[in-house]
């Protein structure tokens, strides 16, 4: 918490934020839950050991976030041990949906660190006006915008190199601001060869490269109005997925938005922002580089989303409220063409996502009622209507084989409510909250057609007859500061009804060669998920901070069997030194043996591991530029290990030395 | 307001009159369907003229007849009047002239094609191919009561089927020879397809009769995809009206499908075919579809 407050104090660029800080001052700071600062302010800050980390690596450092890894690129974030179906990942409030049926391209893979200013993480229901269909938590990645300031031009070159995988990173950004106009643009390139696991073994097909281009513009008009536009174009090519049987030829994302903001509308309404957005994602798989491919396949997928939101913020007496009207229209289409070894036979074609069109419109309201300066209650509610349509007759016909008479259309009413009480004593902070919410099944869960999951070796069939999944949530956070010691404990508990998960259906035969069978998504009567984190932080001798973290999670189905992809006990300890321009850190990180693995859901036991790392940084103060240099080593003792969320137990990186250099030119 | 009402009435009347005119016009157009129009989508196979009558033989596709199911279309023209016969009572008989013997094959009666004036159709299930010394001959007969009006015959070439298997002959466990031909799906699609097949048995060399009330179990498989199959298929059962076997097959994707078959008699005794198991990957009788 301290760190977060510190970050918030460093000074944030976004108007909205600077504004709200002024208004509500300390309370606002305290109610910032999880904010990862990435953009200009955070980039290269003294406390950041590896500023050129990928977005994935930034996310990985957060308490509630774990990442499912299928290679060294495009990790899928889970919040509270819940993956994409149960969480929401948005970019500046914009809905974006991956174009790969296997989620090899999570939304976070289409942005880069230079695109972002911060990430807003909300655990569980509530806390994010832009999160739809989310019960596990949400992640809103805020774009970095130069903002309206006194005239200023800045440019920087960011570079990095890592020995393991010969990983090269180069980026540049240019920003211009004045009180009525701003523009910032950047380009970022990453390229890595295959990395080596601990012990030196090369992990084949773990290479990747990506190029990211971004541009933002803002124009301030009279009467406290502003127009802002942003474009991100992100292309990853030749991305290896060592945990899977095929790679990705290209993953392209074009993310655009145009927003209108009016501030100080009246004494009550402080800000009204309306944004229109459109994004298109194309994902093309590739098995041509693999040896011994049993059957060559083409698997392109695309996802297009158009939408808008309109957010009104205000305050009256002790109320601090926010209303958001939100609507999006998504097209998800994925196809598969399989080529027989017999060249005389015609190719086998099917839709794995039958051109699913989703129209979701929701209304969200939140109020923070302040009892006193140290006590406030935050309540929120959302009501959403979701209309699904299967556009492809071909796709509908195939699903109707399994669900005779199934309709092309589907309507779902979704809602959630959440409340959290915040109480701050002098040295103690307590937050108690709860909520209830529903989510609709994802496209794959409702309409996916023979999606092969290499994790449990089953083909998955969607089920349009699924009920909405619901979740009761309770959460508690406690933090105490005793002198230079800070102890914080956070926990969330979810009781999910109609929990959606794939169950084997022995009446169906698989399609993928050598698959174990077919699983159909079903509603379990209930499931329970619990997550908890303990952080103990001790400052001493002026310049040292010793941080210890441990987390414990539990997931159970309705027969008290373990759920898959639930983190084992994990821990970390770091000792950092920070004095003037010098920064240094020693860190150890590990996990216990995964005792509660889920054999029933195709999981195997992951052994314990412990790895060590060290890093150091120095901020030079030269006349014109202020280069920041960071060096470090990860997995110092070259341990061969994998974590519970490494798909098919692929090994993580072995020893890796890195260097990051940031030069501010202007 | 009343002016508006009056206008509205006139407008309605105008619409009705126009609509009536348009419909009557289009009805007139429908009536002028010529005999040529009725066969415009068909391919001519042969024309046989004898006396005052010409027999025009058509089928849906080009090329020779093949072993298995063949749909045949016929028009008969009275050359004296120049008109096509609209109420002909037609029959036919196929005969294979082998070097040592002759035999017939399963075939249907000839019936008028619905919604046409001059077109007739029927089918043959040829059970062997012709060659240079052995040939199929088809005799057509046009009768009126007991009077034969015209009788013609011609030789046809029947080629061995080279494409996907849509016809099987087999000897059942009851020692009877059976002939099974697939009619539908002629154009398979992804999803649920209606299946229609004919099952005949040999009574003697010249007599083949439709088999009634058997069951033909179907098990569609994709050998290329680890013998993937689809659920909710409907086995073929006898339909006395069409004298055919009908059911439904579900195809989950395009490509090559093997429809494995088990033929059971009316008391559910298996006459031919094997169930697919881990070790038995195909039945000894099957149809093939590819699209």
GROMACS .gro file of N, CA, C and O in nm, chain A residues 473-537:
model
  260
  473UNK      N    1  -1.923  -1.300  -0.331
  473UNK     CA    2  -1.785  -1.268  -0.297
  473UNK      C    3  -1.778  -1.196  -0.164
  473UNK      O    4  -1.862  -1.111  -0.134
  474UNK      N    5  -1.677  -1.232  -0.086
  474UNK     CA    6  -1.649  -1.157   0.035
  474UNK      C    7  -1.501  -1.123   0.035
  474UNK      O    8  -1.419  -1.203  -0.011
  475UNK      N    9  -1.464  -1.005   0.079
  475UNK     CA   10  -1.322  -0.973   0.082
  475UNK      C   11  -1.288  -0.889   0.203
  475UNK      O   12  -1.372  -0.818   0.257
  476UNK      N   13  -1.164  -0.902   0.242
  476UNK     CA   14  -1.117  -0.836   0.362
  476UNK      C   15  -0.973  -0.793   0.339
  476UNK      O   16  -0.893  -0.869   0.286
  477UNK      N   17  -0.941  -0.671   0.378
  477UNK     CA   18  -0.802  -0.626   0.371
  477UNK      C   19  -0.768  -0.556   0.501
  477UNK      O   20  -0.848  -0.476   0.552
  478UNK      N   21  -0.654  -0.589   0.552
  478UNK     CA   22  -0.611  -0.533   0.680
  478UNK      C   23  -0.466  -0.493   0.666
  478UNK      O   24  -0.384  -0.568   0.614
  479UNK      N   25  -0.436  -0.373   0.712
  479UNK     CA   26  -0.297  -0.328   0.702
  479UNK      C   27  -0.262  -0.251   0.829
  479UNK      O   28  -0.340  -0.168   0.876
  480UNK      N   29  -0.148  -0.283   0.885
  480UNK     CA   30  -0.106  -0.214   1.008
  480UNK      C   31   0.038  -0.166   0.994
  480UNK      O   32   0.122  -0.237   0.937
  481UNK      N   33   0.063  -0.048   1.041
  481UNK     CA   34   0.199   0.007   1.035
  481UNK      C   35   0.248   0.031   1.177
  481UNK      O   36   0.182   0.100   1.256
  482UNK      N   37   0.358  -0.031   1.209
  482UNK     CA   38   0.418  -0.013   1.341
  482UNK      C   39   0.559   0.038   1.319
  482UNK      O   40   0.648  -0.038   1.284
  483UNK      N   41   0.573   0.167   1.334
  483UNK     CA   42   0.703   0.226   1.308
  483UNK      C   43   0.743   0.204   1.164
  483UNK      O   44   0.672   0.246   1.073
  484UNK      N   45   0.853   0.134   1.143
  484UNK     CA   46   0.900   0.110   1.007
  484UNK      C   47   0.855  -0.025   0.953
  484UNK      O   48   0.902  -0.069   0.849
  485UNK      N   49   0.765  -0.090   1.027
  485UNK     CA   50   0.716  -0.220   0.985
  485UNK      C   51   0.573  -0.205   0.935
  485UNK      O   52   0.489  -0.141   0.999
  486UNK      N   53   0.547  -0.261   0.820
  486UNK     CA   54   0.411  -0.262   0.768
  486UNK      C   55   0.369  -0.405   0.738
  486UNK      O   56   0.441  -0.480   0.672
  487UNK      N   57   0.254  -0.442   0.791
  487UNK     CA   58   0.202  -0.576   0.768
  487UNK      C   59   0.066  -0.561   0.701
  487UNK      O   60  -0.019  -0.487   0.751
  488UNK      N   61   0.046  -0.626   0.589
  488UNK     CA   62  -0.087  -0.621   0.530
  488UNK      C   63  -0.131  -0.759   0.487
  488UNK      O   64  -0.051  -0.841   0.440
  489UNK      N   65  -0.259  -0.781   0.508
  489UNK     CA   66  -0.317  -0.911   0.478
  489UNK      C   67  -0.443  -0.886   0.398
  489UNK      O   68  -0.527  -0.804   0.437
  490UNK      N   69  -0.453  -0.953   0.285
  490UNK     CA   70  -0.573  -0.936   0.203
  490UNK      C   71  -0.625  -1.072   0.166
  490UNK      O   72  -0.548  -1.164   0.140
  491UNK      N   73  -0.757  -1.084   0.161
  491UNK     CA   74  -0.815  -1.212   0.121
  491UNK      C   75  -0.947  -1.192   0.052
  491UNK      O   76  -1.020  -1.096   0.080
  492UNK      N   77  -0.975  -1.281  -0.042
  492UNK     CA   78  -1.105  -1.280  -0.109
  492UNK      C   79  -1.156  -1.422  -0.115
  492UNK      O   80  -1.079  -1.516  -0.132
  493UNK      N   81  -1.287  -1.434  -0.103
  493UNK     CA   82  -1.348  -1.565  -0.110
  493UNK      C   83  -1.464  -1.559  -0.207
  493UNK      O   84  -1.542  -1.465  -0.205
  494UNK      N   85  -1.469  -1.655  -0.297
  494UNK     CA   86  -1.574  -1.657  -0.398
  494UNK      C   87  -1.651  -1.788  -0.388
  494UNK      O   88  -1.590  -1.895  -0.387
  495UNK      N   89  -1.782  -1.776  -0.381
  495UNK     CA   90  -1.866  -1.896  -0.387
  495UNK      C   91  -1.944  -1.885  -0.517
  495UNK      O   92  -2.029  -1.798  -0.533
  496UNK      N   93  -1.910  -1.972  -0.611
  496UNK     CA   94  -1.968  -1.960  -0.745
  496UNK      C   95  -2.074  -2.067  -0.765
  496UNK      O   96  -2.049  -2.185  -0.742
  497UNK      N   97  -2.190  -2.023  -0.809
  497UNK     CA   98  -2.294  -2.118  -0.847
  497UNK      C   99  -2.294  -2.132  -0.999
  497UNK      O  100  -2.260  -2.038  -1.070
  498UNK      N  101  -2.333  -2.249  -1.046
  498UNK     CA  102  -2.333  -2.277  -1.190
  498UNK      C  103  -2.196  -2.252  -1.250
  498UNK      O  104  -2.184  -2.198  -1.360
  499UNK      N  105  -2.095  -2.290  -1.177
  499UNK     CA  106  -1.956  -2.273  -1.221
  499UNK      C  107  -1.934  -2.346  -1.354
  499UNK      O  108  -1.968  -2.464  -1.367
  500UNK      N  109  -1.880  -2.275  -1.451
  500UNK     CA  110  -1.867  -2.332  -1.586
  500UNK      C  111  -1.729  -2.396  -1.603
  500UNK      O  112  -1.626  -2.331  -1.583
  501UNK      N  113  -1.730  -2.522  -1.640
  501UNK     CA  114  -1.604  -2.593  -1.663
  501UNK      C  115  -1.633  -2.710  -1.757
  501UNK      O  116  -1.747  -2.758  -1.765
  502UNK      N  117  -1.531  -2.755  -1.831
  502UNK     CA  118  -1.550  -2.866  -1.923
  502UNK      C  119  -1.552  -2.999  -1.850
  502UNK      O  120  -1.468  -3.025  -1.764
  503UNK      N  121  -1.651  -3.083  -1.883
  503UNK     CA  122  -1.658  -3.217  -1.825
  503UNK      C  123  -1.660  -3.318  -1.939
  503UNK      O  124  -1.726  -3.295  -2.041
  504UNK      N  125  -1.591  -3.431  -1.920
  504UNK     CA  126  -1.585  -3.529  -2.029
  504UNK      C  127  -1.725  -3.582  -2.065
  504UNK      O  128  -1.807  -3.603  -1.977
  505UNK      N  129  -1.749  -3.596  -2.193
  505UNK     CA  130  -1.873  -3.657  -2.240
  505UNK      C  131  -1.833  -3.778  -2.324
  505UNK      O  132  -1.785  -3.764  -2.436
  506UNK      N  133  -1.852  -3.896  -2.264
  506UNK     CA  134  -1.803  -4.018  -2.330
  506UNK      C  135  -1.886  -4.057  -2.452
  506UNK      O  136  -1.847  -4.144  -2.528
  507UNK      N  137  -2.001  -3.993  -2.469
  507UNK     CA  138  -2.082  -4.027  -2.586
  507UNK      C  139  -2.028  -3.960  -2.712
  507UNK      O  140  -2.069  -3.991  -2.822
  508UNK      N  141  -1.935  -3.866  -2.696
  508UNK     CA  142  -1.882  -3.795  -2.813
  508UNK      C  143  -1.741  -3.843  -2.844
  508UNK      O  144  -1.668  -3.881  -2.753
  509UNK      N  145  -1.706  -3.841  -2.971
  509UNK     CA  146  -1.569  -3.880  -3.005
  509UNK      C  147  -1.488  -3.756  -3.040
  509UNK      O  148  -1.539  -3.662  -3.098
  510UNK      N  149  -1.363  -3.762  -3.003
  510UNK     CA  150  -1.273  -3.650  -3.027
  510UNK      C  151  -1.245  -3.636  -3.176
  510UNK      O  152  -1.279  -3.723  -3.255
  511UNK      N  153  -1.178  -3.529  -3.209
  511UNK     CA  154  -1.146  -3.503  -3.347
  511UNK      C  155  -0.996  -3.488  -3.364
  511UNK      O  156  -0.938  -3.537  -3.458
  512UNK      N  157  -0.935  -3.419  -3.268
  512UNK     CA  158  -0.791  -3.398  -3.275
  512UNK      C  159  -0.721  -3.533  -3.260
  512UNK      O  160  -0.758  -3.612  -3.174
  513UNK      N  161  -0.621  -3.556  -3.344
  513UNK     CA  162  -0.549  -3.682  -3.341
  513UNK      C  163  -0.493  -3.705  -3.201
  513UNK      O  164  -0.433  -3.616  -3.142
  514UNK      N  165  -0.517  -3.824  -3.149
  514UNK     CA  166  -0.464  -3.867  -3.019
  514UNK      C  167  -0.518  -3.790  -2.900
  514UNK      O  168  -0.460  -3.795  -2.791
  515UNK      N  169  -0.626  -3.716  -2.916
  515UNK     CA  170  -0.686  -3.651  -2.800
  515UNK      C  171  -0.750  -3.758  -2.711
  515UNK      O  172  -0.781  -3.868  -2.757
  516UNK      N  173  -0.767  -3.724  -2.582
  516UNK     CA  174  -0.822  -3.822  -2.487
  516UNK      C  175  -0.973  -3.832  -2.495
  516UNK      O  176  -1.031  -3.928  -2.444
  517UNK      N  177  -1.038  -3.733  -2.554
  517UNK     CA  178  -1.183  -3.737  -2.561
  517UNK      C  179  -1.239  -3.599  -2.580
  517UNK      O  180  -1.166  -3.506  -2.618
  518UNK      N  181  -1.367  -3.585  -2.553
  518UNK     CA  182  -1.434  -3.455  -2.570
  518UNK      C  183  -1.488  -3.410  -2.435
  518UNK      O  184  -1.548  -3.489  -2.363
  519UNK      N  185  -1.463  -3.284  -2.404
  519UNK     CA  186  -1.525  -3.225  -2.286
  519UNK      C  187  -1.627  -3.123  -2.333
  519UNK      O  188  -1.602  -3.047  -2.427
  520UNK      N  189  -1.740  -3.123  -2.266
  520UNK     CA  190  -1.844  -3.025  -2.296
  520UNK      C  191  -1.854  -2.932  -2.176
  520UNK      O  192  -1.849  -2.978  -2.061
  521UNK      N  193  -1.865  -2.802  -2.203
  521UNK     CA  194  -1.880  -2.708  -2.090
  521UNK      C  195  -2.011  -2.734  -2.019
  521UNK      O  196  -2.116  -2.747  -2.083
  522UNK      N  197  -2.003  -2.745  -1.888
  522UNK     CA  198  -2.121  -2.772  -1.806
  522UNK      C  199  -2.123  -2.672  -1.690
  522UNK      O  200  -2.020  -2.617  -1.654
  523UNK      N  201  -2.238  -2.658  -1.630
  523UNK     CA  202  -2.249  -2.582  -1.505
  523UNK      C  203  -2.232  -2.679  -1.389
  523UNK      O  204  -2.313  -2.771  -1.373
  524UNK      N  205  -2.128  -2.661  -1.311
  524UNK     CA  206  -2.120  -2.736  -1.186
  524UNK      C  207  -2.215  -2.669  -1.088
  524UNK      O  208  -2.240  -2.549  -1.096
  525UNK      N  209  -2.265  -2.746  -0.993
  525UNK     CA  210  -2.357  -2.686  -0.897
  525UNK      C  211  -2.290  -2.566  -0.828
  525UNK      O  212  -2.347  -2.460  -0.819
  526UNK      N  213  -2.168  -2.589  -0.782
  526UNK     CA  214  -2.098  -2.478  -0.718
  526UNK      C  215  -1.948  -2.504  -0.716
  526UNK      O  216  -1.903  -2.615  -0.741
  527UNK      N  217  -1.875  -2.401  -0.687
  527UNK     CA  218  -1.730  -2.411  -0.669
  527UNK      C  219  -1.689  -2.300  -0.575
  527UNK      O  220  -1.761  -2.201  -0.557
  528UNK      N  221  -1.574  -2.319  -0.512
  528UNK     CA  222  -1.526  -2.220  -0.416
  528UNK      C  223  -1.383  -2.182  -0.452
  528UNK      O  224  -1.302  -2.270  -0.482
  529UNK      N  225  -1.355  -2.055  -0.450
  529UNK     CA  226  -1.217  -2.009  -0.474
  529UNK      C  227  -1.180  -1.910  -0.364
  529UNK      O  228  -1.260  -1.823  -0.329
  530UNK      N  229  -1.063  -1.930  -0.311
  530UNK     CA  230  -1.016  -1.842  -0.204
  530UNK      C  231  -0.875  -1.797  -0.240
  530UNK      O  232  -0.793  -1.876  -0.285
  531UNK      N  233  -0.848  -1.670  -0.220
  531UNK     CA  234  -0.712  -1.622  -0.242
  531UNK      C  235  -0.673  -1.532  -0.124
  531UNK      O  236  -0.758  -1.463  -0.068
  532UNK      N  237  -0.547  -1.537  -0.089
  532UNK     CA  238  -0.503  -1.450   0.020
  532UNK      C  239  -0.355  -1.415   0.001
  532UNK      O  240  -0.279  -1.492  -0.057
  533UNK      N  241  -0.322  -1.297   0.046
  533UNK     CA  242  -0.184  -1.249   0.034
  533UNK      C  243  -0.142  -1.185   0.164
  533UNK      O  244  -0.218  -1.111   0.225
  534UNK      N  245  -0.021  -1.212   0.202
  534UNK     CA  246   0.037  -1.149   0.320
  534UNK      C  247   0.164  -1.076   0.277
  534UNK      O  248   0.248  -1.132   0.208
  535UNK      N  249   0.174  -0.950   0.315
  535UNK     CA  250   0.295  -0.874   0.283
  535UNK      C  251   0.351  -0.814   0.413
  535UNK      O  252   0.277  -0.752   0.489
  536UNK      N  253   0.478  -0.834   0.435
  536UNK     CA  254   0.545  -0.775   0.551
  536UNK      C  255   0.663  -0.694   0.499
  536UNK      O  256   0.749  -0.747   0.428
  537UNK      N  257   0.662  -0.567   0.535
  537UNK     CA  258   0.763  -0.478   0.480
  537UNK      C  259   0.834  -0.408   0.595
  537UNK      O  260   0.769  -0.352   0.683
   0.00000   0.00000   0.00000
